mmCIF file of C-alpha atoms in Angstrom:
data_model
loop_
_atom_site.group_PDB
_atom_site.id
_atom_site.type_symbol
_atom_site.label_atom_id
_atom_site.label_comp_id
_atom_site.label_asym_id
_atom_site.label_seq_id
_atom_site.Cartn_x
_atom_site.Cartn_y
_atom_site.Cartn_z
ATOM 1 C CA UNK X 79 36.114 27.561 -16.132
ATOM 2 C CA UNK X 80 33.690 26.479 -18.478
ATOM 3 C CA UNK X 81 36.493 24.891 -20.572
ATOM 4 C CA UNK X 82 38.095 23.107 -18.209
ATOM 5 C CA UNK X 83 34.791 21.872 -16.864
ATOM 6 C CA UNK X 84 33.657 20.578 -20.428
ATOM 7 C CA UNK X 85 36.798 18.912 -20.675
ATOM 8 C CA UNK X 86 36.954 17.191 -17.219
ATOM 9 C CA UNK X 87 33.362 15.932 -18.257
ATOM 10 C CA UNK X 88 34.394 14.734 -21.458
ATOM 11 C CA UNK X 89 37.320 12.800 -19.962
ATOM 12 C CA UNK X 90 35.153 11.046 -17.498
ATOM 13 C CA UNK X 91 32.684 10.222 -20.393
ATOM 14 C CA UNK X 92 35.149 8.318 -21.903
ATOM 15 C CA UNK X 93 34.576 5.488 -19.284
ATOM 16 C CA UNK X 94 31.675 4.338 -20.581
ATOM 17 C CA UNK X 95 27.915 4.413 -20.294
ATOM 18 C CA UNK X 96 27.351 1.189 -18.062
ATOM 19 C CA UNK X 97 29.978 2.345 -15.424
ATOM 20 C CA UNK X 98 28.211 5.726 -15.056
ATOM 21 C CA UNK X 99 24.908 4.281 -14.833
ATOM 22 C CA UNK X 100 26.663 1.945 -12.249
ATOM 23 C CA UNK X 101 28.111 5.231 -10.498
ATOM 24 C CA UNK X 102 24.887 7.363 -11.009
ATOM 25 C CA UNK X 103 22.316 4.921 -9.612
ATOM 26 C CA UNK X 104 23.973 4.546 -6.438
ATOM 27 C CA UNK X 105 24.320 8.675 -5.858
ATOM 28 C CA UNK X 106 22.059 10.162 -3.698
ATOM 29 C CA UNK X 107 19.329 12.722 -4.502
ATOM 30 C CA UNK X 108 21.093 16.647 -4.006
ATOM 31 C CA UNK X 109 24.839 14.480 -5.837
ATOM 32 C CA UNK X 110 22.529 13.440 -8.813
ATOM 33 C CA UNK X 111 21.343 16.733 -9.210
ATOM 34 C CA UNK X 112 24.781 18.077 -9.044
ATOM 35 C CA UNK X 113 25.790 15.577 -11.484
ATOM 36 C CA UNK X 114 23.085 16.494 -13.987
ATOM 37 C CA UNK X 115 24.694 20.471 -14.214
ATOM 38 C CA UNK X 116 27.955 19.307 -15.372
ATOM 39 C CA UNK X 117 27.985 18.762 -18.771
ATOM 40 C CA UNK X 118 25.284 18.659 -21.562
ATOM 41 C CA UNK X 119 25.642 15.177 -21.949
ATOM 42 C CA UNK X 120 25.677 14.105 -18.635
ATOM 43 C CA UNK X 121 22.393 15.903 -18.109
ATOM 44 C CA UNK X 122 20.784 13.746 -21.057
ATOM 45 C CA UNK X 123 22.243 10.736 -19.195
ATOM 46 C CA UNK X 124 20.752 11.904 -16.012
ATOM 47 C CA UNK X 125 17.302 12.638 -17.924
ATOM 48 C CA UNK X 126 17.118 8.781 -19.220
ATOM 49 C CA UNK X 127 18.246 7.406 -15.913
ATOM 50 C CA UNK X 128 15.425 9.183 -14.597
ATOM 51 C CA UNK X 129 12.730 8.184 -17.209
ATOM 52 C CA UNK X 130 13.261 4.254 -16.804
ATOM 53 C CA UNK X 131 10.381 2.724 -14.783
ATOM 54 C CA UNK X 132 11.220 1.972 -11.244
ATOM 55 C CA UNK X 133 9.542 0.915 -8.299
ATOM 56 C CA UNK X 134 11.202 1.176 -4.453
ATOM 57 C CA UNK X 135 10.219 0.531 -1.516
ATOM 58 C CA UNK X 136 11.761 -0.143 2.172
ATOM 59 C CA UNK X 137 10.405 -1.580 5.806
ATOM 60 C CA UNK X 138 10.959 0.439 9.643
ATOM 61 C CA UNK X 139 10.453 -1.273 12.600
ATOM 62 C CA UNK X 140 11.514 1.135 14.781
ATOM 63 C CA UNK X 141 9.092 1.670 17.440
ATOM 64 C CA UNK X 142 9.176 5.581 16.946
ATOM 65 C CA UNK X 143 6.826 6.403 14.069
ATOM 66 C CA UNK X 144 8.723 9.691 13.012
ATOM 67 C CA UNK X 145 11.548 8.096 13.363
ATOM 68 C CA UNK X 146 10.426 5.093 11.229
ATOM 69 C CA UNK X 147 8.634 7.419 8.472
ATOM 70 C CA UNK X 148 12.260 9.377 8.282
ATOM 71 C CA UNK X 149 14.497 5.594 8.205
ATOM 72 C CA UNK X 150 11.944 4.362 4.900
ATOM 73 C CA UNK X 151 11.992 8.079 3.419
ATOM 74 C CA UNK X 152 15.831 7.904 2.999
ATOM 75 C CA UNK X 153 15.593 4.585 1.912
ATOM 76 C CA UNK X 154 13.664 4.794 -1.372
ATOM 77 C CA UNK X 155 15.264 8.302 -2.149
ATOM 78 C CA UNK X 156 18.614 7.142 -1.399
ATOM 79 C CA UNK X 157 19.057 6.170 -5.233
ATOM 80 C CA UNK X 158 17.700 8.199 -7.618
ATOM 81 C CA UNK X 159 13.930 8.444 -8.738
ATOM 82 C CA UNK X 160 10.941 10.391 -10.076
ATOM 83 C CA UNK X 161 8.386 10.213 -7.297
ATOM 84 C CA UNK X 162 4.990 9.126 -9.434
ATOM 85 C CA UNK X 163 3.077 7.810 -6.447
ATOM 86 C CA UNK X 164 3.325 6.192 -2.986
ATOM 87 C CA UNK X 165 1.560 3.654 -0.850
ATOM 88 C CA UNK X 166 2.526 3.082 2.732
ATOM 89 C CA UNK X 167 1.485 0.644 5.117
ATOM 90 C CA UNK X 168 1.103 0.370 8.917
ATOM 91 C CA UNK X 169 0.965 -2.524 11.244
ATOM 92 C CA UNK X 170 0.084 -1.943 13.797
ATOM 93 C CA UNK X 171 -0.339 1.293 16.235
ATOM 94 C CA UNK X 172 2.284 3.642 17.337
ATOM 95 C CA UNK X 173 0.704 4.985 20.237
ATOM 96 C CA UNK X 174 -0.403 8.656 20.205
ATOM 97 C CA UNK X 175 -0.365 9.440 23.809
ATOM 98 C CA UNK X 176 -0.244 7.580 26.804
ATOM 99 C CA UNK X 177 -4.062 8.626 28.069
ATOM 100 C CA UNK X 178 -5.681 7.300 24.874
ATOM 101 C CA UNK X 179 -6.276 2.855 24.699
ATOM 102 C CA UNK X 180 -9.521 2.907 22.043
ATOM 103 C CA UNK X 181 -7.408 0.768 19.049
ATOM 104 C CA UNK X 182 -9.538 2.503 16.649
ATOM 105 C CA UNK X 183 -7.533 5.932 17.773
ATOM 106 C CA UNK X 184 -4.344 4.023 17.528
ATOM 107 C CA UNK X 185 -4.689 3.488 13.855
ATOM 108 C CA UNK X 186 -6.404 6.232 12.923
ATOM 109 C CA UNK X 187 -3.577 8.572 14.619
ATOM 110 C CA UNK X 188 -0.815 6.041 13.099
ATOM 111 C CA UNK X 189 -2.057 6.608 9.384
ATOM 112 C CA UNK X 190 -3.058 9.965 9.500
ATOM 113 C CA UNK X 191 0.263 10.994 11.334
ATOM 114 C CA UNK X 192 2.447 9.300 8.924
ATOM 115 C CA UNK X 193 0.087 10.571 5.676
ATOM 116 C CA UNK X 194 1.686 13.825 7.209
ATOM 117 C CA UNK X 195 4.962 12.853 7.761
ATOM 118 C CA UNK X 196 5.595 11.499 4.190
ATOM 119 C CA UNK X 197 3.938 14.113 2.556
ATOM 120 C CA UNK X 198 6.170 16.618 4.710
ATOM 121 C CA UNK X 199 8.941 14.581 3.100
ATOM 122 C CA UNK X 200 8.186 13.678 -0.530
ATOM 123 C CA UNK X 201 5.981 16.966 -1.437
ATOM 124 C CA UNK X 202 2.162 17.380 -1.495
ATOM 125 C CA UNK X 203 2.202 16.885 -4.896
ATOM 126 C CA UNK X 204 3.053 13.327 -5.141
ATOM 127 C CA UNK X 205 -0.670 10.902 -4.671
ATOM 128 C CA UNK X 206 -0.043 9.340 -1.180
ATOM 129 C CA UNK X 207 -1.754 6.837 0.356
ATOM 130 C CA UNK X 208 -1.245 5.366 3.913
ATOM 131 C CA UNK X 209 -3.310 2.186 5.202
ATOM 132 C CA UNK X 210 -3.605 0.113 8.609
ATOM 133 C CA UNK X 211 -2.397 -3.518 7.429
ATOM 134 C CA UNK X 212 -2.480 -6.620 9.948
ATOM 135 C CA UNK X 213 1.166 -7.228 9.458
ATOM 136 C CA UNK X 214 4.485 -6.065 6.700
ATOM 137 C CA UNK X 215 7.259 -7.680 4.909
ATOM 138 C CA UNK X 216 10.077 -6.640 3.494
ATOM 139 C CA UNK X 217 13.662 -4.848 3.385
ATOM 140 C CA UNK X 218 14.391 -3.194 6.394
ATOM 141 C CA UNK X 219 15.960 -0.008 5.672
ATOM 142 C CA UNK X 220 18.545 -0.242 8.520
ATOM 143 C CA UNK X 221 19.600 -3.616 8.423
ATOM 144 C CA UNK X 222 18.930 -4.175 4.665
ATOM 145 C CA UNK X 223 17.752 -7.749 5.152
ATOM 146 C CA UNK X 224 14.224 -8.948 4.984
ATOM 147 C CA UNK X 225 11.731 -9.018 7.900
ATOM 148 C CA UNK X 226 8.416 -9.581 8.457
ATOM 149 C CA UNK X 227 5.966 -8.388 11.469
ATOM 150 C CA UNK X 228 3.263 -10.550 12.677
ATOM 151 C CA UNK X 229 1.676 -8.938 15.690
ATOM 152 C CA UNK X 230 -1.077 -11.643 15.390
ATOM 153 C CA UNK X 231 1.525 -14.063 16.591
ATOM 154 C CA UNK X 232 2.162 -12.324 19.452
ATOM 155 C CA UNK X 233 4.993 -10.450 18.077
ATOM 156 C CA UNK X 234 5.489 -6.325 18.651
ATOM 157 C CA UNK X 235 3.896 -5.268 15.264
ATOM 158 C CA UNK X 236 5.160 -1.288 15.233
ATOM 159 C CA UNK X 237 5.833 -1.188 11.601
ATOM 160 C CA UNK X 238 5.779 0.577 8.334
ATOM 161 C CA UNK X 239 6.024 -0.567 4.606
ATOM 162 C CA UNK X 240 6.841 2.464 2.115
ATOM 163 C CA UNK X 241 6.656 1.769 -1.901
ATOM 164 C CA UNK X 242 7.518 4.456 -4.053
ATOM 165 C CA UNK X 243 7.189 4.225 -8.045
ATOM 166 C CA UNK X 244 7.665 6.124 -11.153
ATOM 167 C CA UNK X 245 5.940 4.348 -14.542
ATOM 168 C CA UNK X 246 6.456 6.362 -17.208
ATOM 169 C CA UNK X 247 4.242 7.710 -19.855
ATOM 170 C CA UNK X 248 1.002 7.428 -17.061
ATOM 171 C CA UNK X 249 -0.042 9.982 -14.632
ATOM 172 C CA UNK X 250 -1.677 9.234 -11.161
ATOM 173 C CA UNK X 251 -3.926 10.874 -9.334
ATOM 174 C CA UNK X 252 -6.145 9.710 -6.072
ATOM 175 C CA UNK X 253 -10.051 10.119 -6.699
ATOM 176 C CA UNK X 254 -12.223 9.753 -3.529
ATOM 177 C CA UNK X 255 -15.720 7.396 -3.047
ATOM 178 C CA UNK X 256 -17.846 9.929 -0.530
ATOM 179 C CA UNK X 257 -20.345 9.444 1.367
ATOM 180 C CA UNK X 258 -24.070 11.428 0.716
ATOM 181 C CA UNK X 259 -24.197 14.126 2.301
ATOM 182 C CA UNK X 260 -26.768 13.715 5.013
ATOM 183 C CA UNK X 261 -24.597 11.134 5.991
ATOM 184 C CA UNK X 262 -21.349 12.453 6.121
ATOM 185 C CA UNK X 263 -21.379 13.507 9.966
ATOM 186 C CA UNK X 264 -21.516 10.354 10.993
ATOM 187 C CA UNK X 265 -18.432 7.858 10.500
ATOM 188 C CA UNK X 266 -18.854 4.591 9.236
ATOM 189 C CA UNK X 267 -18.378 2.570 12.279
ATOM 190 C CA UNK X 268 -21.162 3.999 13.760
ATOM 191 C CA UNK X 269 -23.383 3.478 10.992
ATOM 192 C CA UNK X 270 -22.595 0.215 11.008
ATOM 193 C CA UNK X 271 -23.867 -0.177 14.683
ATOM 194 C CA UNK X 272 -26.765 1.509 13.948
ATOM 195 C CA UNK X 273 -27.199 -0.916 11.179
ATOM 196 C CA UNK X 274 -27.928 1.743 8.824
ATOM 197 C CA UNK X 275 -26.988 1.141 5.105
ATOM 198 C CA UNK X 276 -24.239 3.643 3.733
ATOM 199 C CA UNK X 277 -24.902 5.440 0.653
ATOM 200 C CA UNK X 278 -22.164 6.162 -1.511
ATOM 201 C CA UNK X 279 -21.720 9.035 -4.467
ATOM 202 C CA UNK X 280 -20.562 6.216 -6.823
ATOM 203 C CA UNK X 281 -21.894 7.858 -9.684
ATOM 204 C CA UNK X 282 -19.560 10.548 -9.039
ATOM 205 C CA UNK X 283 -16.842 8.191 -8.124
ATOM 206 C CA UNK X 284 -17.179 6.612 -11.718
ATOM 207 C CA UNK X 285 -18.061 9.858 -13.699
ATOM 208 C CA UNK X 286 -14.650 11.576 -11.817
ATOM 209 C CA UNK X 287 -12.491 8.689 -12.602
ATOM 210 C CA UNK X 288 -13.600 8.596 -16.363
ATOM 211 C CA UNK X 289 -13.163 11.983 -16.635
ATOM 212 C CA UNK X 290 -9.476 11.950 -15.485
ATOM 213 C CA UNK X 291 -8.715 9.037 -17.932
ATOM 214 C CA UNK X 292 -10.084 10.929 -20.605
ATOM 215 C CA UNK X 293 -8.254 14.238 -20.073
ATOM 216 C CA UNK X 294 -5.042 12.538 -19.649
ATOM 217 C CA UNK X 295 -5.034 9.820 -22.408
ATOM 218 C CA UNK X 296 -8.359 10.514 -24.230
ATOM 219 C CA UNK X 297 -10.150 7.263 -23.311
ATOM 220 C CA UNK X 298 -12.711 6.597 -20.811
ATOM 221 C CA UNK X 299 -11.326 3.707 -18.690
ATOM 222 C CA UNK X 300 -7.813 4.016 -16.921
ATOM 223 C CA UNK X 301 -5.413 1.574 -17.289
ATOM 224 C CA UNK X 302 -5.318 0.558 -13.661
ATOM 225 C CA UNK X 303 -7.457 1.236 -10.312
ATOM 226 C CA UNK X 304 -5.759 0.391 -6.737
ATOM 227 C CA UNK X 305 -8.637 0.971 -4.426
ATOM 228 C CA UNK X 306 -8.842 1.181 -0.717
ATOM 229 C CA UNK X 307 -12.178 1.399 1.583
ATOM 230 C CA UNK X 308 -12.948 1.985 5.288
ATOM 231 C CA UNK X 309 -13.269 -1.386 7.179
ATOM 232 C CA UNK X 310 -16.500 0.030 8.468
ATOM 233 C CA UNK X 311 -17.944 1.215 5.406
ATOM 234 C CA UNK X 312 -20.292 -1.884 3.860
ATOM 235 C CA UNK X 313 -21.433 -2.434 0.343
ATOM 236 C CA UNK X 314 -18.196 -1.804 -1.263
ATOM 237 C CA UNK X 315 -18.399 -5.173 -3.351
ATOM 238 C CA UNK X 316 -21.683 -3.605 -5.116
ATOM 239 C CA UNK X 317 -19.155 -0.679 -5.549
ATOM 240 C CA UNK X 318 -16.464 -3.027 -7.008
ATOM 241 C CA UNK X 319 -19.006 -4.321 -9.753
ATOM 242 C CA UNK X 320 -20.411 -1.194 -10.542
ATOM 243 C CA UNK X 321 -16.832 0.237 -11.449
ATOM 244 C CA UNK X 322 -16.493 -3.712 -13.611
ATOM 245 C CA UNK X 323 -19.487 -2.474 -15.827
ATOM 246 C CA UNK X 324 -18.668 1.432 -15.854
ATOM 247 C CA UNK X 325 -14.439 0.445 -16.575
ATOM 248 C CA UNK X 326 -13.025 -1.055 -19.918
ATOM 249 C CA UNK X 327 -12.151 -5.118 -19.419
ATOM 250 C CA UNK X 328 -8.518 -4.460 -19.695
ATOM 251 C CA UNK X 329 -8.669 -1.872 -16.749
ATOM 252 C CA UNK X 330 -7.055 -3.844 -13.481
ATOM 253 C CA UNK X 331 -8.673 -3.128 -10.663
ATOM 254 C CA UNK X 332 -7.192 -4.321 -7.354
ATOM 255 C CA UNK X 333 -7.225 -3.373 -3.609
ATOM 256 C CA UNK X 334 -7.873 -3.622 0.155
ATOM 257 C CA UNK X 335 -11.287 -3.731 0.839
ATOM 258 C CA UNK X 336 -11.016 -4.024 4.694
ATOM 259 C CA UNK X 337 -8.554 -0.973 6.155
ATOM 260 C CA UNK X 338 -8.179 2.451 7.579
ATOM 261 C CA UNK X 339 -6.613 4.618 5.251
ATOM 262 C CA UNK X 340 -5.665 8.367 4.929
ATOM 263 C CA UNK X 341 -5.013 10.009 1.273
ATOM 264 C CA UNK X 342 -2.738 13.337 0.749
ATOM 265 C CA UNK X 343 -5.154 16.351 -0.638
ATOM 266 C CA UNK X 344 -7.988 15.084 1.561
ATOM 267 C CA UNK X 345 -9.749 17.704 2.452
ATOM 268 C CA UNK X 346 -13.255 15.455 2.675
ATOM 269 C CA UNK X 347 -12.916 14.324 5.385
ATOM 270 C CA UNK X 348 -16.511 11.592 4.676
ATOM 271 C CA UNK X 349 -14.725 9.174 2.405
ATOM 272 C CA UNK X 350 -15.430 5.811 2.423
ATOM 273 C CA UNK X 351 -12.483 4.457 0.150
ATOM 274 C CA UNK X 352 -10.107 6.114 -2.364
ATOM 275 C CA UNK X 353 -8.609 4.980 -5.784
ATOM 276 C CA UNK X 354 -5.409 5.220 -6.653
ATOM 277 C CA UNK X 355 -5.475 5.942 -10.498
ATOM 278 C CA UNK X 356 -3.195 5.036 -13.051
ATOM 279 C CA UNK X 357 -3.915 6.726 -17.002
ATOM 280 C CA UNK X 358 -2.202 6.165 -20.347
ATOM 281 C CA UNK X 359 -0.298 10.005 -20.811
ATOM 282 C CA UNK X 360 -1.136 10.688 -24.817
ATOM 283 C CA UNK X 361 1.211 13.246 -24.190
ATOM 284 C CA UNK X 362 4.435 11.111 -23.396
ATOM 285 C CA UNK X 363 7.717 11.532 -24.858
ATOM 286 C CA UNK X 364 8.733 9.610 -27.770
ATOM 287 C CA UNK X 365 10.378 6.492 -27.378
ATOM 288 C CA UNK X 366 8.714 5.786 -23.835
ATOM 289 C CA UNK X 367 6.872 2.117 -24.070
ATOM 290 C CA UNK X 368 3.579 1.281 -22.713
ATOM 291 C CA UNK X 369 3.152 0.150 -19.093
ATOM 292 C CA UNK X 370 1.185 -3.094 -18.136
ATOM 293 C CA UNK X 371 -0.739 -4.080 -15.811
ATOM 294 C CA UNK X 372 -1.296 -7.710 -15.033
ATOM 295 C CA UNK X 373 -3.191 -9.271 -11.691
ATOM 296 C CA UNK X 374 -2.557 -13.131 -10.800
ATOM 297 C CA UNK X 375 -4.485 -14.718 -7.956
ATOM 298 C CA UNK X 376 -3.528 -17.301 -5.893
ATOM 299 C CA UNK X 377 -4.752 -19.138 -3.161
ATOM 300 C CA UNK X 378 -1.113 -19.193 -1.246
ATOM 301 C CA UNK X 379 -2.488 -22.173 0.817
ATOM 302 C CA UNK X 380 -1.386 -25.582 1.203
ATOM 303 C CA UNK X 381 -3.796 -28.017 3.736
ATOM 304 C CA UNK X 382 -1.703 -28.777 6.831
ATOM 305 C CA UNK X 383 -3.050 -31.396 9.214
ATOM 306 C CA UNK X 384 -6.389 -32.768 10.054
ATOM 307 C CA UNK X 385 -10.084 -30.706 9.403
ATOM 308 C CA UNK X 386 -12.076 -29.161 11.263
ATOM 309 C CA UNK X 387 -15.834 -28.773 11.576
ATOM 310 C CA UNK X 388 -17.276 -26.254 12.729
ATOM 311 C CA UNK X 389 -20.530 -26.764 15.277
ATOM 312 C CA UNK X 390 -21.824 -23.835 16.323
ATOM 313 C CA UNK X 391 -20.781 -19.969 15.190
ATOM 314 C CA UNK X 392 -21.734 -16.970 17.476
ATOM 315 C CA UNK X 393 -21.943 -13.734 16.949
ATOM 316 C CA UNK X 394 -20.844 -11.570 19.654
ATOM 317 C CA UNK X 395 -20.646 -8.088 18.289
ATOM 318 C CA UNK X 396 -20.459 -6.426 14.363
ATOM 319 C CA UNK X 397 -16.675 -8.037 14.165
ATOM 320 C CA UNK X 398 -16.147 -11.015 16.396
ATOM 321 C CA UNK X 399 -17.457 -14.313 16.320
ATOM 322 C CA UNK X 400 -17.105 -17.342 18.739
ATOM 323 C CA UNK X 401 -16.873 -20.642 17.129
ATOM 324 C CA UNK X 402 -16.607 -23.747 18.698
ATOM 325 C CA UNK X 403 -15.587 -27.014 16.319
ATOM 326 C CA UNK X 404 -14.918 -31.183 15.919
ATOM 327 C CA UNK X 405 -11.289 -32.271 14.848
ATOM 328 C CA UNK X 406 -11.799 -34.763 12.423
ATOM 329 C CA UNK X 407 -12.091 -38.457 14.157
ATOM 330 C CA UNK X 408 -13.176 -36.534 17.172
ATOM 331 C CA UNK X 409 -16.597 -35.799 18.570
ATOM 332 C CA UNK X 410 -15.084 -33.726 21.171
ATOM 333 C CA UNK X 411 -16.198 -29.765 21.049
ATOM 334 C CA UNK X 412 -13.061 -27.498 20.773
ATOM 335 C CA UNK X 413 -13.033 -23.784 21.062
ATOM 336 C CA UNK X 414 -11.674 -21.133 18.962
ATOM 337 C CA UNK X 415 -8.364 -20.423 21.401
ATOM 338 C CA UNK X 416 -7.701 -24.331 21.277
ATOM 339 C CA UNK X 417 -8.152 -24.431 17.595
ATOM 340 C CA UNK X 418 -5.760 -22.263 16.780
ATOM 341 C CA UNK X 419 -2.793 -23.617 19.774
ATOM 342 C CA UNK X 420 -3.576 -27.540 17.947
ATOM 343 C CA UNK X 421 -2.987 -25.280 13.973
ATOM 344 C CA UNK X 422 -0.091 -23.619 15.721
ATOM 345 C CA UNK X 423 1.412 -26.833 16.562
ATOM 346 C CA UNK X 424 0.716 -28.790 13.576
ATOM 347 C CA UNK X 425 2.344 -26.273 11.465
ATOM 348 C CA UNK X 426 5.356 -25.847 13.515
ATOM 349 C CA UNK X 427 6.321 -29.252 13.723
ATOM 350 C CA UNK X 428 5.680 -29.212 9.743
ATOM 351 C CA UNK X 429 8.151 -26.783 9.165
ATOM 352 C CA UNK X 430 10.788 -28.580 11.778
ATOM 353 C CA UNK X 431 11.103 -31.064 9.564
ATOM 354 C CA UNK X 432 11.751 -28.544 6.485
ATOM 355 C CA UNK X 433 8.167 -28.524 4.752
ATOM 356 C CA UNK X 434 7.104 -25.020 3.058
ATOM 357 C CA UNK X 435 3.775 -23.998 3.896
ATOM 358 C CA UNK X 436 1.860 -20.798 4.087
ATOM 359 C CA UNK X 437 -1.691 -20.910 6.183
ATOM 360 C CA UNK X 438 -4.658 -18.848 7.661
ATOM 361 C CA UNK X 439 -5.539 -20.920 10.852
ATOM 362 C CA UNK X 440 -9.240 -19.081 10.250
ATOM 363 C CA UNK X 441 -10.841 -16.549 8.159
#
């Protein structure tokens, strides 16, 4: 058996090494492991098919968040992959049960629910991250074609956004920012009511981070940071600029400062935002290159229609403002709800006639 097995393996190796590559990407996960325990050599093709970078990701909008966790899952493990991280994110709420309306518990059941879910699927030891985003793009894993969700434009937002990734020669890990500890019963919304400052362990936070770069690639600065805090939590820009002074200048650091977020391994429970780390392995294989990381900014705007002025700003509570405003030529007072129906418009009738534009009525 072992004979005739060599030799069927052999045979098919004779077809060359960019038609099974071809073959080999598109097989799912439990037929690529089968493939790998034919042969010797197909094993060592399987092994460098498997150490090539590669990033995934896929987009549910089914309105069942199991359901949707289970239709993205498939999706990124349907060709094959070493699972290195993953980031998910929500927009907006799939409802938890039919008694509970606070928004707040909407998200906060949606993200911790799928954190579960995905961990359930990919393993606890892959660093997961789930976060509460205003709105998704991308491929839909059903229909394979790309959609966005903008619940802010009145449209159903139930959605979820799953990236996967494997860069190698770097290892990942999630390292939390926690509160102090006489604050830690109390969530960060609630401080922020009470308008009491938060006071984060960010000495820790640095110290941990440093420490994990240095044990994995013997320098004290990771090659890249992906950070996300708790919309409620304040201060996280001094936070930001601490890390700038503690971190090397060619560490990237990048993130969400404004979200809800649940991380796997959390066991805290009084975190107030959690880094995704990426460290240089000094242990990698030979022949593996060095990954990366580059951040470009960009505006993404492009001025549509007349400007407006704003007159008079209000606050109404710690998140919402009303604002009242002039259209330019106009001494006429406009609210907030009017502003946006005259933006609406002018954009609309921009793109009718086939102009490209990307805009943020008001931030």
């Amino acid at each position: 058996m072992e004979v005739y097995t060599d030799t069927i393996a052999a045979a098919i190796h004779v077809i060359g090494e960019d038609n099974l590559l071809n073959i080999f990407t598109r097989l799912p996960e439990t037929s690529f492991a089968s493939a790998a325990c034919v042969s010797r050599s197909w094993n060592l093709f399987c092994e460098r098919l498997l150490s090539r970078p590669k990033l995934a990701s896929a987009c549910s909008f089914n309105h069942s968040l199991k359901a949707a966790v289970k239709e993205v899952v498939n999706k990124v493990l349907s060709e094959p992959i070493r699972l290195h991280f993953a980031i998910a994110s929500i927009a907006t709420f799939y409802e938890p049960e039919p008694d509970i309306y606070d928004d707040d518990v909407f998200s906060e059941y949606a993200v911790e629910k799928a954190r579960d879910l995905i961990t359930e699927a990919l393993g606890a030891h892959v660093p997961i991250i789930v976060n509460c985003s205003s709105e998704t793009i991308g491929r839909d894993a059903v229909s394979d074609e790309f959609k966005e969700s903008q619940p802010n434009l009145g449209e159903d937002g139930d959605s979820i956004l799953l990236i996967v990734g494997f860069l190698p020669g770097l290892k990942v890990t999630t390292i939390p920012l926690l509160k102090q500890i006489q604050q830690s019963l109390l969530s960060s919304r609630v401080l922020q009511l009470l308008q009491v400052p938060e006071a984060f362990m960010i000495h820790e936070f640095v110290t941990n981070i440093r420490e994990f770069s240095t044990s994995v690639s013997g320098r004290n600065s990771p090659a890249a940071i992906i950070m996300f805090a708790n919309y409620y939590s304040r201060g996280m820009m001094g936070v930001v600029e601490k890390m700038g002074y503690a971190m090397s200048p060619e560490t990237v650091i990048v993130g969400d400062p404004s979200c809800e977020f649940r991380y796997s391994n959390d066991t805290h429970g009084i975190s107030a935002a959690v880094a995704l780390v990426f460290a240089v392995d000094r242990n990698k294989p030979s022949g593996i290159g060095e990954t990366q990381f580059h951040v470009v900014l960009s505006s993404g705007l492009s001025p549509v229609g007349p400007t407006y002025k704003a007159t008079s700003v209000i606050k109404r509570n710690m998140l919402t403002f009303t604002i009242t405003a002039r259209r330019e030529g106009s001494r006429e007072n406009i609210d907030g709800e009017t502003i946006l129906n005259q933006v609406y418009d002018e954009v609309c009738y921009s793109l009718s006639l086939g102009k490209n534009y990307k805009f943020c009525p008001l931030s």
